[in-house]
CSV table of C-alpha atoms in Angstrom, one decimal:
chain,number,residue,atom,x,y,z
A,257,MET,CA,-12.5,26.9,-6.0
A,258,PRO,CA,-10.5,24.9,-8.5
A,259,VAL,CA,-12.4,22.9,-11.1
A,260,PRO,CA,-13.0,19.4,-9.5
A,261,SER,CA,-10.8,16.6,-10.6
A,262,GLN,CA,-12.1,13.6,-12.5
A,263,PRO,CA,-14.7,11.5,-10.6
A,264,LEU,CA,-13.1,9.0,-8.2
A,265,ARG,CA,-13.3,5.5,-9.7
A,266,LYS,CA,-11.8,3.3,-7.0
A,267,LEU,CA,-11.9,4.0,-3.3
A,268,GLY,CA,-9.7,2.1,-0.9
A,269,PHE,CA,-8.3,2.3,2.6
A,270,LEU,CA,-5.0,1.3,4.3
A,271,THR,CA,-4.6,0.0,7.8
A,272,ILE,CA,-1.5,-0.9,9.9
A,273,GLY,CA,-3.1,-3.6,12.0
A,274,LEU,CA,-1.6,-2.9,15.4
A,275,PHE,CA,-1.8,-5.5,18.1
A,276,ASP,CA,-0.9,-6.0,21.8
A,277,GLU,CA,2.1,-8.3,22.3
A,278,ALA,CA,0.2,-10.0,25.1
A,279,ASP,CA,-2.8,-10.7,22.9
A,280,PRO,CA,-1.8,-10.7,19.2
A,281,ARG,CA,-4.8,-12.6,18.0
A,282,ARG,CA,-7.2,-9.9,19.0
A,283,GLY,CA,-5.4,-7.3,17.0
A,284,HIS,CA,-5.2,-9.5,13.9
A,285,GLU,CA,-8.9,-10.4,14.2
A,286,THR,CA,-9.7,-6.7,14.5
A,287,THR,CA,-7.9,-6.0,11.2
A,288,LEU,CA,-9.9,-8.8,9.5
A,289,ASP,CA,-13.1,-7.3,11.0
A,290,ILE,CA,-12.1,-3.9,9.5
A,291,ILE,CA,-11.6,-5.5,6.1
A,292,GLU,CA,-15.0,-7.2,6.3
A,293,LEU,CA,-16.6,-3.9,7.2
A,294,GLY,CA,-14.8,-2.2,4.3
A,295,GLU,CA,-16.5,-4.7,1.9
A,296,ARG,CA,-19.9,-4.2,3.5
A,297,LEU,CA,-19.5,-0.4,3.2
A,298,GLY,CA,-18.7,-0.7,-0.6
A,299,PHE,CA,-15.0,0.0,-0.6
A,300,ASP,CA,-13.2,-1.2,-3.7
A,301,SER,CA,-10.0,-2.1,-1.9
A,302,ALA,CA,-8.4,-2.7,1.5
A,303,TRP,CA,-4.7,-2.5,2.0
A,304,VAL,CA,-2.5,-3.5,4.9
A,305,ARG,CA,0.9,-2.1,5.9
A,306,HIS,CA,3.9,-4.2,6.7
A,307,ARG,CA,6.0,-4.0,9.8
A,308,HIS,CA,8.9,-6.3,10.9
A,309,LEU,CA,10.0,-6.7,14.5
A,310,GLN,CA,7.2,-4.3,15.6
A,311,TYR,CA,3.6,-4.7,16.8
A,312,GLY,CA,2.0,-4.5,13.4
A,313,ILE,CA,1.4,-6.9,10.6
A,314,SER,CA,4.6,-8.8,9.8
A,315,SER,CA,3.0,-11.2,7.4
A,316,PRO,CA,0.5,-9.4,5.3
A,317,VAL,CA,0.2,-12.2,2.7
A,318,ALA,CA,-1.0,-14.5,5.5
A,319,VAL,CA,-3.4,-11.9,6.8
A,320,LEU,CA,-4.8,-11.4,3.3
A,321,ALA,CA,-5.2,-15.1,2.8
A,322,ALA,CA,-7.5,-15.1,5.8
A,323,ALA,CA,-9.3,-12.0,4.6
A,324,SER,CA,-9.8,-13.7,1.2
A,325,GLN,CA,-11.9,-16.3,2.9
A,326,ARG,CA,-14.0,-13.8,4.8
A,327,THR,CA,-14.8,-11.6,1.8
A,328,SER,CA,-16.0,-12.1,-1.8
A,329,ARG,CA,-15.5,-8.9,-3.7
A,330,ILE,CA,-13.2,-6.3,-2.2
A,331,GLU,CA,-9.6,-6.2,-3.6
A,332,LEU,CA,-6.8,-6.9,-1.1
A,333,GLY,CA,-3.5,-5.1,-1.3
A,334,THR,CA,-0.2,-4.7,0.5
A,335,ALA,CA,1.3,-1.2,0.9
A,336,VAL,CA,4.0,-2.2,0.9
A,337,ILE,CA,6.1,-5.3,1.2
A,338,PRO,CA,9.8,-4.3,1.7
A,339,LEU,CA,11.6,-6.8,-0.6
A,340,GLY,CA,14.8,-6.5,1.4
A,341,TRP,CA,13.2,-9.0,3.8
A,342,GLU,CA,12.0,-11.4,1.1
A,343,ASN,CA,13.2,-14.1,-1.2
A,344,PRO,CA,11.5,-13.2,-4.5
A,345,LEU,CA,10.9,-16.8,-5.6
A,346,ARG,CA,9.3,-17.8,-2.3
A,347,LEU,CA,7.3,-14.6,-2.2
A,348,ALA,CA,6.0,-15.2,-5.8
A,349,GLU,CA,4.7,-18.6,-4.7
A,350,ASP,CA,2.9,-17.1,-1.7
A,351,LEU,CA,1.4,-14.2,-3.7
A,352,ALA,CA,0.1,-16.5,-6.4
A,353,THR,CA,-1.4,-18.9,-3.9
A,354,VAL,CA,-3.3,-16.1,-2.2
A,355,ASP,CA,-4.4,-14.7,-5.5
A,356,ILE,CA,-5.8,-18.1,-6.5
A,357,LEU,CA,-7.6,-18.4,-3.1
A,358,SER,CA,-9.1,-14.9,-3.4
A,359,GLY,CA,-10.4,-15.4,-7.0
A,360,GLY,CA,-7.9,-12.9,-8.5
A,361,ARG,CA,-8.3,-10.0,-6.0
A,362,LEU,CA,-4.7,-9.6,-4.7
A,363,ASN,CA,-2.9,-6.4,-5.4
A,364,PRO,CA,0.7,-6.8,-4.1
A,365,GLY,CA,2.6,-3.6,-3.5
A,366,VAL,CA,6.3,-3.7,-3.0
A,367,SER,CA,9.3,-1.5,-2.4
A,368,VAL,CA,13.1,-1.7,-2.4
A,369,GLY,CA,15.9,-0.7,-0.1
A,370,PRO,CA,17.8,-2.4,2.7
A,371,PRO,CA,15.8,-3.6,5.7
A,372,MET,CA,15.3,-1.0,8.5
A,373,HIS,CA,18.0,-1.1,11.1
A,374,TYR,CA,20.0,-3.4,8.8
A,375,ASP,CA,23.2,-3.4,10.8
A,376,GLN,CA,21.3,-4.7,13.8
A,377,VAL,CA,19.2,-7.4,12.0
A,378,LYS,CA,21.5,-8.6,9.2
A,379,ASN,CA,23.0,-11.4,11.2
A,380,ALA,CA,19.6,-12.8,11.9
A,381,LEU,CA,18.2,-12.2,8.4
A,382,TYR,CA,21.3,-12.9,6.1
A,383,PRO,CA,24.0,-14.5,8.3
A,384,ASP,CA,26.1,-15.7,5.4
A,385,THR,CA,25.3,-13.3,2.6
A,386,ALA,CA,24.7,-9.9,4.3
A,387,LYS,CA,27.5,-8.2,2.4
A,388,VAL,CA,26.4,-9.3,-1.0
A,389,GLU,CA,22.6,-9.0,-0.9
A,390,ASP,CA,21.2,-6.7,-3.6
A,391,PHE,CA,18.4,-4.5,-2.2
A,392,GLY,CA,17.8,-2.5,-5.5
A,393,TYR,CA,15.4,-2.8,-8.4
A,394,GLU,CA,16.9,-6.1,-9.5
A,395,ARG,CA,15.0,-7.7,-6.6
A,396,VAL,CA,11.7,-6.4,-7.9
A,397,ARG,CA,12.5,-7.5,-11.4
A,398,ARG,CA,13.1,-11.1,-10.2
A,399,LEU,CA,9.8,-11.1,-8.4
A,400,LEU,CA,8.0,-9.7,-11.5
A,401,ASP,CA,9.5,-12.4,-13.7
A,402,PHE,CA,8.5,-15.2,-11.4
A,403,VAL,CA,4.9,-13.8,-10.9
A,404,ARG,CA,4.6,-13.3,-14.7
A,405,GLY,CA,5.5,-16.9,-15.4
A,406,GLU,CA,9.1,-16.6,-16.5
A,407,ALA,CA,11.2,-19.8,-15.9
A,408,ALA,CA,12.7,-20.2,-12.5
A,409,THR,CA,14.8,-23.3,-13.4
A,410,ASP,CA,16.0,-25.1,-16.4
A,411,PHE,CA,14.5,-28.4,-15.1
A,412,SER,CA,10.9,-29.6,-15.7
A,413,GLY,CA,9.1,-32.8,-16.3
A,414,ALA,CA,8.6,-36.1,-14.5
A,415,GLU,CA,11.1,-37.6,-12.0
A,416,GLY,CA,9.7,-40.9,-10.7
A,417,PHE,CA,6.2,-40.3,-9.4
A,418,GLU,CA,6.7,-36.5,-9.1
A,419,VAL,CA,6.2,-33.9,-11.8
A,420,PHE,CA,8.2,-30.6,-11.8
A,421,SER,CA,7.4,-27.2,-13.4
A,422,ASP,CA,10.0,-24.8,-14.6
A,423,ARG,CA,8.0,-21.8,-13.4
A,424,VAL,CA,6.4,-20.8,-10.1
A,425,GLN,CA,3.3,-22.8,-9.2
A,426,PRO,CA,0.5,-22.0,-8.8
A,427,TYR,CA,0.6,-19.7,-11.8
A,428,SER,CA,-2.1,-16.9,-11.6
A,429,PRO,CA,-2.3,-15.3,-15.1
A,430,GLY,CA,-3.7,-11.9,-14.0
A,431,LEU,CA,-1.5,-11.3,-11.0
A,432,GLY,CA,1.4,-9.8,-13.1
A,433,GLY,CA,-0.9,-7.0,-14.1
A,434,ARG,CA,-1.8,-6.2,-10.5
A,435,MET,CA,1.7,-5.7,-9.2
A,436,TRP,CA,2.3,-2.2,-7.6
A,437,TYR,CA,5.4,-0.3,-6.8
A,438,GLY,CA,5.4,2.0,-3.8
A,439,GLY,CA,7.6,4.9,-4.7
A,440,GLY,CA,8.6,8.3,-3.4
A,441,SER,CA,11.2,9.5,-6.0
A,442,LEU,CA,11.4,10.3,-9.7
A,443,SER,CA,13.8,7.3,-10.3
A,444,SER,CA,11.3,4.8,-8.7
A,445,ALA,CA,8.4,6.3,-10.6
A,446,ARG,CA,10.4,6.0,-13.8
A,447,TRP,CA,11.5,2.4,-13.1
A,448,ALA,CA,8.0,1.3,-12.2
A,449,GLY,CA,6.6,2.7,-15.4
A,450,GLU,CA,9.3,1.2,-17.6
A,451,HIS,CA,8.6,-2.3,-16.1
A,452,GLY,CA,4.8,-2.1,-16.5
A,453,MET,CA,3.9,-1.9,-12.9
A,454,ASN,CA,1.1,0.1,-11.2
A,455,PHE,CA,2.2,3.0,-9.0
A,456,LEU,CA,1.4,3.7,-5.3
A,457,THR,CA,2.2,7.2,-4.2
A,458,SER,CA,1.7,7.9,-0.5
A,459,SER,CA,2.0,10.7,2.1
A,460,VAL,CA,5.8,10.6,2.0
A,461,VAL,CA,7.9,11.7,-0.9
A,462,LYS,CA,11.5,12.8,-1.5
A,463,ALA,CA,12.1,16.5,-1.9
A,464,GLU,CA,14.3,16.3,-5.0
A,465,GLU,CA,13.2,19.1,-7.3
A,466,SER,CA,11.2,21.3,-4.9
A,467,GLU,CA,9.7,21.4,-1.4
A,468,ASP,CA,6.0,21.6,-2.6
A,469,PHE,CA,4.5,18.2,-1.6
A,470,ALA,CA,1.7,18.2,-4.2
A,471,GLY,CA,4.0,19.4,-6.9
A,472,ILE,CA,6.6,16.7,-6.1
A,473,GLN,CA,3.9,14.0,-6.1
A,474,LEU,CA,2.5,15.3,-9.4
A,475,SER,CA,5.9,15.1,-11.0
A,476,HIS,CA,6.2,11.4,-9.9
A,477,ILE,CA,2.9,10.5,-11.4
A,478,ARG,CA,3.7,12.2,-14.7
A,479,GLU,CA,7.2,10.6,-14.8
A,480,PHE,CA,5.6,7.2,-14.2
A,481,ARG,CA,3.1,7.5,-16.9
A,482,ALA,CA,5.6,9.0,-19.4
A,483,HIS,CA,7.6,5.7,-19.2
A,484,HIS,CA,4.7,3.2,-18.9
A,485,PRO,CA,3.4,1.3,-22.0
A,486,ASP,CA,-0.1,2.4,-21.1
A,487,GLY,CA,0.8,6.1,-20.9
A,488,ASP,CA,-2.0,8.2,-19.3
A,489,ARG,CA,-4.1,5.1,-18.7
A,490,ALA,CA,-1.4,3.5,-16.4
A,491,ARG,CA,-2.9,3.0,-12.9
A,492,VAL,CA,-1.8,5.3,-10.0
A,493,SER,CA,-3.3,5.2,-6.5
A,494,GLN,CA,-2.7,8.0,-4.1
A,495,GLY,CA,-2.6,7.5,-0.4
A,496,LEU,CA,-3.1,10.4,2.1
A,497,VAL,CA,-4.2,10.3,5.7
A,498,VAL,CA,-7.8,11.4,5.6
A,499,ILE,CA,-10.0,11.8,8.7
A,500,PRO,CA,-13.6,13.0,8.0
A,501,THR,CA,-15.5,14.2,11.1
A,502,ASP,CA,-19.1,14.3,9.9
A,503,SER,CA,-20.5,11.8,12.3
A,504,ALA,CA,-17.7,12.0,14.9
A,505,SER,CA,-18.4,12.7,18.5
A,506,PRO,CA,-17.0,15.9,20.1
A,507,GLU,CA,-14.4,13.7,21.9
A,508,GLN,CA,-13.4,12.0,18.6
A,509,ARG,CA,-13.1,15.4,16.9
A,510,ALA,CA,-10.8,16.7,19.6
A,511,LYS,CA,-8.6,13.5,19.5
A,512,TYR,CA,-8.4,13.8,15.7
A,513,ALA,CA,-7.4,17.4,15.8
A,514,GLU,CA,-4.8,16.8,18.4
A,515,TYR,CA,-3.3,13.9,16.4
A,516,ALA,CA,-3.0,16.0,13.3
A,517,ALA,CA,-1.6,18.9,15.2
A,518,LYS,CA,1.2,16.8,16.6
A,519,ARG,CA,2.2,15.6,13.2
A,520,LEU,CA,1.9,18.9,11.4
A,521,PRO,CA,5.4,20.3,12.2
A,522,ARG,CA,7.1,17.6,10.1
A,523,THR,CA,5.3,18.8,7.0
A,524,SER,CA,6.8,22.2,6.9
A,525,ALA,CA,10.3,21.2,5.5
A,526,PRO,CA,12.2,18.2,4.3
A,527,GLN,CA,13.1,15.8,7.1
A,528,GLY,CA,16.5,14.0,7.6
A,529,PRO,CA,19.3,13.1,5.2
A,530,MET,CA,16.8,11.7,2.7
A,531,ARG,CA,14.9,15.0,2.6
A,532,LEU,CA,11.5,13.3,3.1
A,533,MET,CA,8.4,15.5,2.7
A,534,PHE,CA,5.3,14.5,4.6
A,535,ALA,CA,1.8,15.5,3.6
A,536,PRO,CA,-0.5,17.1,6.2
A,537,ASP,CA,-3.3,14.9,7.6
A,538,LEU,CA,-6.7,16.0,6.2
A,539,VAL,CA,-9.1,16.5,9.1
A,540,GLY,CA,-12.5,18.1,8.8
A,541,SER,CA,-16.0,17.6,7.3
A,542,SER,CA,-16.2,15.7,4.1
A,543,ALA,CA,-17.0,18.8,2.2
A,544,GLU,CA,-13.9,20.5,3.6
A,545,ILE,CA,-11.7,17.6,2.8
A,546,ALA,CA,-13.1,17.2,-0.7
A,547,ALA,CA,-12.3,20.9,-1.4
A,548,ARG,CA,-8.7,20.4,-0.3
A,549,LEU,CA,-8.4,17.3,-2.4
A,550,HIS,CA,-9.8,19.0,-5.5
A,551,ALA,CA,-7.2,21.7,-5.0
A,552,HIS,CA,-4.4,19.1,-4.7
A,553,ALA,CA,-2.4,19.0,-7.9
A,554,ALA,CA,-1.5,15.3,-7.6
A,555,PHE,CA,-5.1,14.2,-6.6
A,556,ARG,CA,-6.4,15.8,-9.7
A,557,GLU,CA,-4.3,13.4,-11.8
A,558,VAL,CA,-5.7,10.1,-10.2
A,559,SER,CA,-8.9,8.2,-10.2
A,560,GLU,CA,-7.9,5.7,-7.4
A,561,VAL,CA,-7.1,6.3,-3.8
A,562,ALA,CA,-6.2,4.2,-0.7
A,563,PHE,CA,-6.8,6.6,2.2
A,564,ALA,CA,-4.6,5.8,5.2
A,565,LEU,CA,-6.1,5.2,8.6
A,566,PRO,CA,-4.2,6.8,11.5
A,567,PHE,CA,-1.9,4.4,13.4
A,568,SER,CA,-3.2,4.5,16.9
A,569,PHE,CA,-6.9,5.0,17.0
A,570,GLU,CA,-9.6,2.8,18.5
A,571,HIS,CA,-11.8,0.4,16.6
A,572,GLU,CA,-14.9,2.6,17.0
A,573,ASP,CA,-12.9,5.5,15.5
A,574,TYR,CA,-12.0,3.5,12.4
A,575,VAL,CA,-15.6,2.4,12.0
A,576,GLN,CA,-16.7,6.1,12.1
A,577,ILE,CA,-14.0,7.2,9.7
A,578,LEU,CA,-14.6,4.4,7.2
A,579,THR,CA,-18.4,5.0,7.3
A,580,ASP,CA,-18.0,8.7,6.7
A,581,ILE,CA,-15.5,8.1,3.9
A,582,THR,CA,-18.0,5.9,2.0
A,583,THR,CA,-21.2,7.7,2.8
A,584,ARG,CA,-20.0,11.3,2.8
A,585,LEU,CA,-16.5,11.9,1.4
A,586,GLY,CA,-16.6,9.4,-1.5
A,587,PRO,CA,-19.8,10.9,-3.0
A,588,GLU,CA,-18.3,14.4,-2.6
A,589,LEU,CA,-15.5,13.1,-4.9
A,590,GLY,CA,-17.8,11.6,-7.5
A,591,TRP,CA,-17.4,8.0,-6.2
A,592,ARG,CA,-20.2,5.5,-6.0
A,593,PRO,CA,-20.1,2.3,-3.9
A,594,ALA,CA,-19.6,-1.1,-5.5
C-alpha cells in the first residue's frame, strides 16, 4: 500500500443535469435539489457541466444563479464553459452578477476550442464572422481581463442622466482569483499557470508523452504549478468518476458495475485523432476506492477534488452516491465536512 496522499481539503461533485425534452423544468429542478443536498451533506463545492443543443444544462450560469438563492455556503462552479460559444464581455457580466448574488461563491471553469460540430452550427452561431472567430487562448485572456477589472472601453463618465463605467459592471473583486481552466494537455496546463488561473483536470487527457493516464495527469499538474506565480500552492482540482457502493442496494451495485464495464474498453488505449485517454470509473467500497486513489500519482498531488457523477443514473442513485462520498469515502481520504 502506498503512503497515503495529503489529507483531502476540499470535496466537490460534478453533475451534468440531464432533462427530458418534454419536461425540462423537472430536470433542472432535480439538479437544484442535488446541489441543495450537497450543501446539507457538507460538500465544499458543486459543479455543473455544460451542454449545447443537447438535453443537459445549456446555461450553467443561469442554473447557478438559481442555486445561489437556495444555498448559503457551498461553492458553485462550472466545469466547464466552452468559450467558443461565448462573447467574453457578456459572459464576464453574467459571471460577476452571479458571483455578487452568491456572496462570492462562484468558481467559473472555462475551456477553449471551436464549438462541437462547428461546421453544422457556425451559421447559427456566427453567421457573419465564422471564418475569423478566434477559438484559442486569446478568448480566455479577454475574459480574464474583463473579470479582473481591466478597461473594456475608453469611454466613461456621465452622459445626460446616465453614468457609464469603463469596466464590466458589476465588478466582483474576488472573482478573478476564482477562475479555473479545464485542461487536458501540457500546453493548456502551462498557459493556465502563466496566467494565474486555477486548474481543473478531469477524467480525460491527451496522450502526448505517454499512455499512462495517472502519469500524464501528474505531468500536467506539475507543468501548471511550475509556471504559476503561486508555485506548489497553486490550486488544482481533480475530477474522476467515483461510485462508492457502501450503502447501495444489490440492484444499484449491479447497475454501477455494468455502467463501468461498458466504459472500460475506452480506457485501454488513446482514442481518436486527438489521442484522448480516459480514466477508468472507480466503483467499489469507499475503502477500496480510497486505496486506488492513494495509489494514483496525480491524486497524490492534489488536495481538492470534484468527483463526477455518472451521466444517466436515477435521482435516488445520486443521493446514495453523494451520501456515501461524504460519510464514507471523504473521511477515508482525510476530509472533514464543512
